[in-house]
Coordinates of C-alpha atoms and ligand atoms in Angstrom, one line a residue:
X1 CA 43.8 117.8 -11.9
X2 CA 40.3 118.6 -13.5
X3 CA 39.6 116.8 -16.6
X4 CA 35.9 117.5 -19.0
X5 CA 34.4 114.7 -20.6
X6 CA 31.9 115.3 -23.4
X7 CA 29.4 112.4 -24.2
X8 CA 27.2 112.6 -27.3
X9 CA 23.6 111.8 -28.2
X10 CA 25.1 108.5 -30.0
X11 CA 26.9 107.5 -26.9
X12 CA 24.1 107.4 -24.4
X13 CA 21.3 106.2 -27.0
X14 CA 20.7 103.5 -24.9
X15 CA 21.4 102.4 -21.3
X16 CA 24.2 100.5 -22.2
X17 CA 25.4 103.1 -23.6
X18 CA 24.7 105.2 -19.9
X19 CA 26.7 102.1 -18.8
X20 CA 29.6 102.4 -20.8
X21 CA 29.7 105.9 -19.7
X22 CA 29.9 105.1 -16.1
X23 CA 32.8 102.8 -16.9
X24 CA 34.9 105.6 -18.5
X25 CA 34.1 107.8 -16.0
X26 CA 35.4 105.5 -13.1
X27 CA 38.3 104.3 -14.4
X28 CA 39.5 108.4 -14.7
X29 CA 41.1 110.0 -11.6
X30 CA 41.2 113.2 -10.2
X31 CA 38.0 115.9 -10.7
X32 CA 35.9 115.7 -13.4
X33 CA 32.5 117.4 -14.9
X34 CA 30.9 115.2 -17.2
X35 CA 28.5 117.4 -19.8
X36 CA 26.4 115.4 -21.9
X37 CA 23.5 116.2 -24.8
X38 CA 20.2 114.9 -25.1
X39 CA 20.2 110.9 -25.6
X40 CA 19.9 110.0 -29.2
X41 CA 18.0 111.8 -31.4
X42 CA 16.0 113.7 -28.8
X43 CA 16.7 117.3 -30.1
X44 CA 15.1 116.2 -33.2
X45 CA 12.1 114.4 -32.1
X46 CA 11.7 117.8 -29.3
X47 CA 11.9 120.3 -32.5
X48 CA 9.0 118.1 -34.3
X49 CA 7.0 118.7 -31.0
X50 CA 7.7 122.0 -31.0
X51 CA 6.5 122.3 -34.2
X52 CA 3.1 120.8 -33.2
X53 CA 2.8 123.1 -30.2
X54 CA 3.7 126.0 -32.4
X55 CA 0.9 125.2 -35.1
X56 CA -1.8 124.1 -32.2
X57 CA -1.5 120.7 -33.3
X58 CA -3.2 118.4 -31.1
X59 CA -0.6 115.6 -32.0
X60 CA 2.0 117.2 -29.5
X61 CA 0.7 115.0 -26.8
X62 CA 1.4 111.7 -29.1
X63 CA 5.0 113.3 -29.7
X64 CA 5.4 113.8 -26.0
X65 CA 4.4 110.2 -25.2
X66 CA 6.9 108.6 -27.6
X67 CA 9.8 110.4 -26.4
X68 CA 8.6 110.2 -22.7
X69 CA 8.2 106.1 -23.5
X70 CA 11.4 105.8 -24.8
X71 CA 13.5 107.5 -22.1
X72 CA 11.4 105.7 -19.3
X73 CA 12.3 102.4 -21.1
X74 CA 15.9 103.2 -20.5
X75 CA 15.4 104.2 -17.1
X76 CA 13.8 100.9 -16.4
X77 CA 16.5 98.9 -17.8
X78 CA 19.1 100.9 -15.5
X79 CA 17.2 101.3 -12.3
X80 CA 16.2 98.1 -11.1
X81 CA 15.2 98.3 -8.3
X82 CA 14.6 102.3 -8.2
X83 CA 16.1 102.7 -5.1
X84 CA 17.3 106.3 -6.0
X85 CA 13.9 108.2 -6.6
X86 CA 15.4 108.6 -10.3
X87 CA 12.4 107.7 -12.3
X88 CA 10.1 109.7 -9.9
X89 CA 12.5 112.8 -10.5
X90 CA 12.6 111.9 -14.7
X91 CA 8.7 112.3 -14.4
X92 CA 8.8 115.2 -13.1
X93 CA 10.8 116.5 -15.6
X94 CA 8.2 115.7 -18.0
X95 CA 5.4 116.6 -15.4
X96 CA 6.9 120.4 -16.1
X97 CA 7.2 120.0 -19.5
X98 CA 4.1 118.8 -19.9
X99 CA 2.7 122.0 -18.3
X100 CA 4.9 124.4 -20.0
X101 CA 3.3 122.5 -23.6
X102 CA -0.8 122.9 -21.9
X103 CA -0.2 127.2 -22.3
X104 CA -0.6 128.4 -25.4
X105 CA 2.7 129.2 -27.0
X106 CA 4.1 133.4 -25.8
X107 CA 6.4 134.9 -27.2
X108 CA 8.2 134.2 -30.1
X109 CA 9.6 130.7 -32.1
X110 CA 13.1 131.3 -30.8
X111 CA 12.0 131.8 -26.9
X112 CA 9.7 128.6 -27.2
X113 CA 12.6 126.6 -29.0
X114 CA 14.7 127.0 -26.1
X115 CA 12.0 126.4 -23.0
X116 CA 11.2 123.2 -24.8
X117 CA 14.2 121.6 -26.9
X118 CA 16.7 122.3 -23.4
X119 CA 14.4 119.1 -22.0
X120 CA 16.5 116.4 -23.7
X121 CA 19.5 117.7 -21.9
X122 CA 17.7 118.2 -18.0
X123 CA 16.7 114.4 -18.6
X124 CA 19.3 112.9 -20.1
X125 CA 21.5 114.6 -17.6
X126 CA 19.2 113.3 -14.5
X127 CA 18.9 109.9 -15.4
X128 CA 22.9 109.4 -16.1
X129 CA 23.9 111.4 -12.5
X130 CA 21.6 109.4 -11.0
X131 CA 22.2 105.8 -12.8
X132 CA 26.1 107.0 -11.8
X133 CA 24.7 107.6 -7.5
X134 CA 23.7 104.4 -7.8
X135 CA 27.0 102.5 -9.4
X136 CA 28.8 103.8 -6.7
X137 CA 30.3 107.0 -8.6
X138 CA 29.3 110.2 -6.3
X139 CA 28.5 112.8 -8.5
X140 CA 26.5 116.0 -8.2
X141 CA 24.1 116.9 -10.7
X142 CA 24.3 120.7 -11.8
X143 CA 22.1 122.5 -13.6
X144 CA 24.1 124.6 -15.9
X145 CA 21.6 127.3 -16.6
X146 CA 22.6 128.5 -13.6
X147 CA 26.2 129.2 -14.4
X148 CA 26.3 129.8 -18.2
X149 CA 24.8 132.8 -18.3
X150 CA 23.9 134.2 -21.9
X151 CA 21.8 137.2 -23.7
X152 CA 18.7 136.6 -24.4
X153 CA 19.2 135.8 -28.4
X154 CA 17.4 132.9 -27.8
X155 CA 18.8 129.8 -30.0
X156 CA 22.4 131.3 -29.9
X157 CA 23.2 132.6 -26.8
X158 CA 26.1 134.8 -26.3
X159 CA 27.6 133.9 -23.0
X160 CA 28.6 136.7 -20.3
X161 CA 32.0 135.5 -19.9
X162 CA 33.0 137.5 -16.7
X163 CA 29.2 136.2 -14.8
X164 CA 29.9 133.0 -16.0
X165 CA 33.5 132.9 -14.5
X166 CA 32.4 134.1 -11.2
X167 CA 29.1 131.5 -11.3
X168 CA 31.2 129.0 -12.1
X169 CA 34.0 129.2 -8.9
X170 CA 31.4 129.4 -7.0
X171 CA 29.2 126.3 -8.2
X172 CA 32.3 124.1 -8.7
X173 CA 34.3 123.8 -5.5
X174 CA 36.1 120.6 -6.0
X175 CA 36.5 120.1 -2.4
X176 CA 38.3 116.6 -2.6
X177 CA 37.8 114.2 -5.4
X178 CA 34.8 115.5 -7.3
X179 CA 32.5 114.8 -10.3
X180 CA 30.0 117.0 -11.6
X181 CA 26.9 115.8 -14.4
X182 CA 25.7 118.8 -16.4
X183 CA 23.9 119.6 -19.4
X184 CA 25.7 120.7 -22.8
X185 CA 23.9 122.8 -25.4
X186 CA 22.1 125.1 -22.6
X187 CA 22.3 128.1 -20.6
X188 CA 20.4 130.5 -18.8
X189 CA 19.3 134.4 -19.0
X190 CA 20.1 136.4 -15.9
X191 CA 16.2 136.5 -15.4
X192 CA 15.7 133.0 -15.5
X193 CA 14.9 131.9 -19.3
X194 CA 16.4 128.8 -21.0
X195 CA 19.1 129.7 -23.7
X196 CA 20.1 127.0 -26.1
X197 CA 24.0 127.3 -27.9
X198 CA 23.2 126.2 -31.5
X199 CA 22.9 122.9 -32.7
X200 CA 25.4 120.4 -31.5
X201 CA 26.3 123.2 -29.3
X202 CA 27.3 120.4 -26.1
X203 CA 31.3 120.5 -27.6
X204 CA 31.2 124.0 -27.3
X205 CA 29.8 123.9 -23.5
X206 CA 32.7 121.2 -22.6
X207 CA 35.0 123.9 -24.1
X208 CA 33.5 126.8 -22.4
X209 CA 34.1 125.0 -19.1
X210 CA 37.2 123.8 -19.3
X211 CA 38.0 127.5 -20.0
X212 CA 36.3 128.9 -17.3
X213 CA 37.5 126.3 -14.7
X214 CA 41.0 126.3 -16.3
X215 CA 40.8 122.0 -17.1
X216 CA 43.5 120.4 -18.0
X217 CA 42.3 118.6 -21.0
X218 CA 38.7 118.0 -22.8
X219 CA 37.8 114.7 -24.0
X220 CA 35.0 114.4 -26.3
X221 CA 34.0 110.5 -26.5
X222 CA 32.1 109.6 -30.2
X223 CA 31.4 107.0 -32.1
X224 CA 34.4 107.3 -34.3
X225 CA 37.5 106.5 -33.5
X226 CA 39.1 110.3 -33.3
X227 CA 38.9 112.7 -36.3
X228 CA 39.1 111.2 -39.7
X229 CA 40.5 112.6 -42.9
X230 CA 36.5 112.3 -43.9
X231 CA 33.0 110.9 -43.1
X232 CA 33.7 107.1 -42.7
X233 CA 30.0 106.6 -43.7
X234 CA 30.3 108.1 -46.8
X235 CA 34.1 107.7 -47.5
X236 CA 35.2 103.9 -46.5
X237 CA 38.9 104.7 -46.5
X238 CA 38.6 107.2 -44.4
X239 CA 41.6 106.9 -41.9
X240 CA 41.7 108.6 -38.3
X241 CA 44.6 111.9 -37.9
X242 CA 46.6 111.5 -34.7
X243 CA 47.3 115.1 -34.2
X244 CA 45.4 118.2 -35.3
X245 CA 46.4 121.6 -34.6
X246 CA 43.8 124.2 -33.2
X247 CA 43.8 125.9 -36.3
X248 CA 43.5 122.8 -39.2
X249 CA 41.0 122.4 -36.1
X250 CA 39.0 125.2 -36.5
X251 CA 39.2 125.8 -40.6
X252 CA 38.3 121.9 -40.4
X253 CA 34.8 122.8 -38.1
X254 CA 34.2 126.0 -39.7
X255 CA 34.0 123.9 -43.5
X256 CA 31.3 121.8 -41.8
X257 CA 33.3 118.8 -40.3
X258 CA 30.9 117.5 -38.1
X259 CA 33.2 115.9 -36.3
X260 CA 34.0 119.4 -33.7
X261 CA 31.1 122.2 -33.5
X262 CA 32.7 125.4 -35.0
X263 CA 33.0 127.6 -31.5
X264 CA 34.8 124.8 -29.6
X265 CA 38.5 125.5 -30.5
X266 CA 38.2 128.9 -29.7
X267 CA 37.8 128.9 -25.6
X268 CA 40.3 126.0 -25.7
X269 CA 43.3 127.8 -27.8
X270 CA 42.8 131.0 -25.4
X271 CA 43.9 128.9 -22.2
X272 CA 46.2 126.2 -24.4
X273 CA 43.8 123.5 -23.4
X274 CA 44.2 120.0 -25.4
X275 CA 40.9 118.3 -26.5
X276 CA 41.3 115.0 -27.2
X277 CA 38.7 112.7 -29.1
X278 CA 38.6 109.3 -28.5
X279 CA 36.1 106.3 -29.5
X280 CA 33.4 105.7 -26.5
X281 CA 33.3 101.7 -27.8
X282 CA 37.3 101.5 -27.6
X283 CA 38.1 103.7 -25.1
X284 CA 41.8 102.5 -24.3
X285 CA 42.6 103.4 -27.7
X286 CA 44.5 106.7 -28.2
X287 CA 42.1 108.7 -30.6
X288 CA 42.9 112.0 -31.8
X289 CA 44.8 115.1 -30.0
X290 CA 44.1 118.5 -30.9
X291 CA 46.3 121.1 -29.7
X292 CA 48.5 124.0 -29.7
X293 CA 51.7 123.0 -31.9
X294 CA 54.0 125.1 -33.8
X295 CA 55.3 122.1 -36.0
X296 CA 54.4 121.0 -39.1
X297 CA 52.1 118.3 -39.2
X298 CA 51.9 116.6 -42.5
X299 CA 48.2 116.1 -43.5
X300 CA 46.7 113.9 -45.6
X301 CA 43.7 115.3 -47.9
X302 CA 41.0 115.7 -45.5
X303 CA 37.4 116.2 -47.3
X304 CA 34.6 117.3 -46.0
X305 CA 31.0 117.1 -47.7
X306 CA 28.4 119.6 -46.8
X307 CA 25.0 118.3 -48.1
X308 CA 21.5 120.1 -48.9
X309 CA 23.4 123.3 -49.8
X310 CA 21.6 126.6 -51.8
X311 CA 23.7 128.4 -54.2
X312 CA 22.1 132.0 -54.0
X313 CA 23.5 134.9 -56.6
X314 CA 22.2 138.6 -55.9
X315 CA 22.8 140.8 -59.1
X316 CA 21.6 144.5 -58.0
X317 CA 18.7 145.6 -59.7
X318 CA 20.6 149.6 -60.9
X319 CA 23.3 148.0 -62.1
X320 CA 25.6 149.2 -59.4
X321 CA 29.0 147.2 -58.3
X322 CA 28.9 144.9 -55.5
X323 CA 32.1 146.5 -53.6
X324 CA 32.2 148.0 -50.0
X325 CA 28.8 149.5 -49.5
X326 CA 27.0 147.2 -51.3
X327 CA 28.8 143.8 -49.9
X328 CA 28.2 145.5 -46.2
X329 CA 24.5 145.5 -46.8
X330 CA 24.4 142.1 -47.9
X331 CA 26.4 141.1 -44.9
X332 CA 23.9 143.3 -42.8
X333 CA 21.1 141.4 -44.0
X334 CA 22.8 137.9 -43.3
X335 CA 23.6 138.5 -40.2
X336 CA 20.5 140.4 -38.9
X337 CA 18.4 136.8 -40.2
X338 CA 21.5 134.8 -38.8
X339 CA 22.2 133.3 -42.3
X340 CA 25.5 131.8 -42.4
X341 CA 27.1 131.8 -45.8
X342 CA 29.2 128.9 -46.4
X343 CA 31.2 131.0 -49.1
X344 CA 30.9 133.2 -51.2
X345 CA 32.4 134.7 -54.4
X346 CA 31.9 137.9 -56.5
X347 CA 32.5 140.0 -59.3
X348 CA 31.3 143.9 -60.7
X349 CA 28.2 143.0 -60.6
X350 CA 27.3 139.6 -59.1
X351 CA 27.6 137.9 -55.8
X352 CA 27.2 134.3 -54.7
X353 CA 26.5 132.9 -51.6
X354 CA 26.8 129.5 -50.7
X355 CA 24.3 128.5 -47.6
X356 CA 22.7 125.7 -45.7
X357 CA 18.8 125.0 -47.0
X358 CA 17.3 125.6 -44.0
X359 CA 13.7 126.9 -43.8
X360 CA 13.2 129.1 -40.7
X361 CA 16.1 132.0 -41.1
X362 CA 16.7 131.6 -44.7
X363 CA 13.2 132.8 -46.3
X364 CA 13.2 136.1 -44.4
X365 CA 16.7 137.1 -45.9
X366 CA 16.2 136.0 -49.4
X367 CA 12.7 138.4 -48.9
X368 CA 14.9 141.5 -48.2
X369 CA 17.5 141.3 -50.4
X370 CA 15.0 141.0 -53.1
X371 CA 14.1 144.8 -52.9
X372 CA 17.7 145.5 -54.0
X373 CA 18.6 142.3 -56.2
X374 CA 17.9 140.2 -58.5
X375 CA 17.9 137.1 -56.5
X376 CA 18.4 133.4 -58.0
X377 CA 19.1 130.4 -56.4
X378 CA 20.1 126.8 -57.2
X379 CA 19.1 123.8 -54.9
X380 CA 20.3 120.5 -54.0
X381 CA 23.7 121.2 -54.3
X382 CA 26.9 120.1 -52.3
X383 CA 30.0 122.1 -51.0
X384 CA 33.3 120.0 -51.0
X385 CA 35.9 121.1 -49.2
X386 CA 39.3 119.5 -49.7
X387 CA 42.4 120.3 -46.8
X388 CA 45.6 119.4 -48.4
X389 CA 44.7 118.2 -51.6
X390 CA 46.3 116.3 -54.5
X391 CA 45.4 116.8 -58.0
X392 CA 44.2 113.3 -58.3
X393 CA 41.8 113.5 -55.1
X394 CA 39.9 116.9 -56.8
X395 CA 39.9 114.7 -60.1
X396 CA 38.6 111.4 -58.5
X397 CA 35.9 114.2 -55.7
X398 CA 34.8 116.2 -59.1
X399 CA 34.1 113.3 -62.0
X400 CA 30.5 113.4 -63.5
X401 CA 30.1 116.6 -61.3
X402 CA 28.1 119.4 -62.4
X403 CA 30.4 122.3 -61.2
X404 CA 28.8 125.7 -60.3
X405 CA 31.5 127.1 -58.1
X406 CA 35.2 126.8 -57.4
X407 CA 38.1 128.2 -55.4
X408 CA 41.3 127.3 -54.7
X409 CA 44.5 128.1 -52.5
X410 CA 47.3 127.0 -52.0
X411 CA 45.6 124.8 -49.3
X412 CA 42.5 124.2 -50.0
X413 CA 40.2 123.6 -52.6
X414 CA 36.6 124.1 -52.7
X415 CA 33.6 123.5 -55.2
X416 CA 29.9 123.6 -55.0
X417 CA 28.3 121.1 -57.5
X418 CA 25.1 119.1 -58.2
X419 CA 25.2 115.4 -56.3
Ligands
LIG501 N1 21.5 117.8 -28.2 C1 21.9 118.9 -29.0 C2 21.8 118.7 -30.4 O1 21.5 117.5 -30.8 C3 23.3 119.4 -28.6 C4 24.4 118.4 -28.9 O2 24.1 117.3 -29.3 O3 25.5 118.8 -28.8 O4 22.0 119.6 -31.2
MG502 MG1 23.8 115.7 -30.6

């Protein structure tokens, strides 16, 4: 029986949090490969380094210090004494990290993202095989770039499915009872570059190798209790689903639950793999299943809030309708600058797009379509998604809201609006 546990950034902030970790992990049986992302908010602080390395920034080495600092401090608290080597093989980490920073930055943004922000996973992955070595829980750390191989579009890889497969036979044998620590969120080029997955792209690695290895299940341990019908930090009564189809699943991800990375369901409904989620702090407790099912499962509303949201609307500058030709170049445009639209809506002669305010991909798109459109754009908005909604929850999500947007099926009912 092979089982895949996924740990978060939240769960191994800390090294009690590496010690809860090892507690889960022993008291499973059978084969298991652990995948964990970068402790805490490492990815972030690593893209504001990068950022300094980018613009020359001489402040890199103060950014490299503080994260260094803080995973040495929880190092510290877990290897005493270092019997292991662990903190000597941690340093090293940063030794070659530290070189990769002193030459002056090649090729392009994307390329250097990837080199660099794939650190927080190498470490947080060496210190939490190692701390496990040590409490008595053989495992062997694998580096993963070596077995999800990807094409070189650097910040979204595209794995090579049939290399991968064969890589990944070969690099997990299971010969007995076996546990593998590896990285999520990172691959590898077949000439040897570092290939990150998208953000919070660790879910989607668990998923990938459950796929490829043909798991049985795939835990992903948070710090929530399973999936919830919303944010419990914005919505207090938020209240935990104990089943979830693979498709509420996957419309729920792809409307910007945070709870599942979009490309996770995908690998796990092709092979009829369950993921379950489950509370790292309360791990006995049974959390949420997410599965194959071809009954009905009554759903509460569920309501998802995506924040910092642009609402763009392109009005061609001849006049001409936005139908087939002219909604395929829009989309050609989107994609080619890997703008996502959140949704979108049109009519003869306008069309909206609802997108994430982000500032590297999003600039370069809105400069091309401008040739062709009249291009304006509202800021600071929100997109609410509501699954299975009741007239009283759109009232009671809508009040005192400035509307721009709306659309509704029989399902599901979403609005873009000032917060
Ligand atoms: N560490 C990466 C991130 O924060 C990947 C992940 O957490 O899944 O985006
Ligand atoms: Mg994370």
């Amino acid at each position: 029986m092979l089982t895949i546990f996924k740990f978060g950034g939240a769960s191994v902030k800390d090294a009690q949090g590496v010690k809860n970790l090892a507690e889960i992990v022993r008291s499973h049986p059978g084969n298991m490969v652990v995948v964990v992302s970068a402790m805490g908010k490492t990815t972030n602080a690593l893209e504001q380094l990068l950022a300094k390395y980018i613009a020359g920034d001489d402040k890199v080495w103060d950014d490299l210090a503080t994260i260094k600092e803080r995973h040495l401090a929880i190092a510290d608290e877990l290897f005493q004494p270092d019997t292991s080597n662990a903190i000597a093989e941690v340093d090293a980490l940063f030794s070659n990290l530290k070189d990769y920073l002193r030459r002056q930055p090649r090729k392009g943004y994307n390329f250097n993202y990837d080199q660099i922000v794939s650190y927080g996973e190498l470490i947080s992955t060496k210190i939490i095989s190692s701390y496990l070595n040590a409490a008595g829980i053989c495992n062997t750390w694998v580096d993963i770039r070596n077995v999800l191989l990807t094409d070189a579009n650097f910040r979204e890889g595209n794995i090579d499915f049939k290399k991968s497969e064969e890589l990944s036979s070969k690099q997990f044998q299971f010969n007995g009872k076996s546990i593998y620590v590896t990285q999520g969120f990172i691959g590898g080029t077949a000439d040897g570059h570092t290939t990150t997955l998208g953000r919070e792209g660790s879910d989607y690695t668990a998923a990938l190798l459950a796929n490829l290895l043909d798991a049985q299940s795939v835990t992903i341990w948070k710090d929530v209790e399973g999936v919830l019908n919303a944010d419990p930090r914005v919505f207090p009564d938020a209240i935990k689903l104990h089943e979830v189809s693979f498709k509420e699943a996957i419309e729920l991800a792809y409307c910007g639950a945070q709870i599942i990375h979009p490309k996770t369901i995908k690998p796990l409904q092709n092979k009829q793999i369950p993921l379950y989620v489950k509370s790292f702090a309360n791990p006995v407790a049974t959390g949420t299943k997410v599965y194959q099912t071809e009954e009905r499962i009554g759903y509460p509303p569920i309501r998802i809030v995506k924040t910092n949201q642009v609402l763009i609307s392109l009005t061609p500058r001849d006049f001409s309708f936005v139908i087939e030709d002219c909604l395929s170049r829009i989309f050609a445009v989107l994609y080619s600058n890997r703008v996502k639209a959140n949704l979108v809506q049109s009519s003869a002669i306008s069309f909206s797009l609802c997108v994430d305010n982000e500032d590297h991909f999003l600039p370069g798109a809105i400069r091309e379509l401008n040739s062709s459109f009249e291009v304006k754009y509202n800021k600071g908005l929100e997109l609410l998604t509501v699954r299975h909604y009741s007239q009283d929850v759109i009232e009671r999500m809508l009040v005192d809201k400035k509307v721009f947007l709306q659309q509704k099926t029989r399902s599901t009912l979403r609005a873009v609006y000032q917060s």
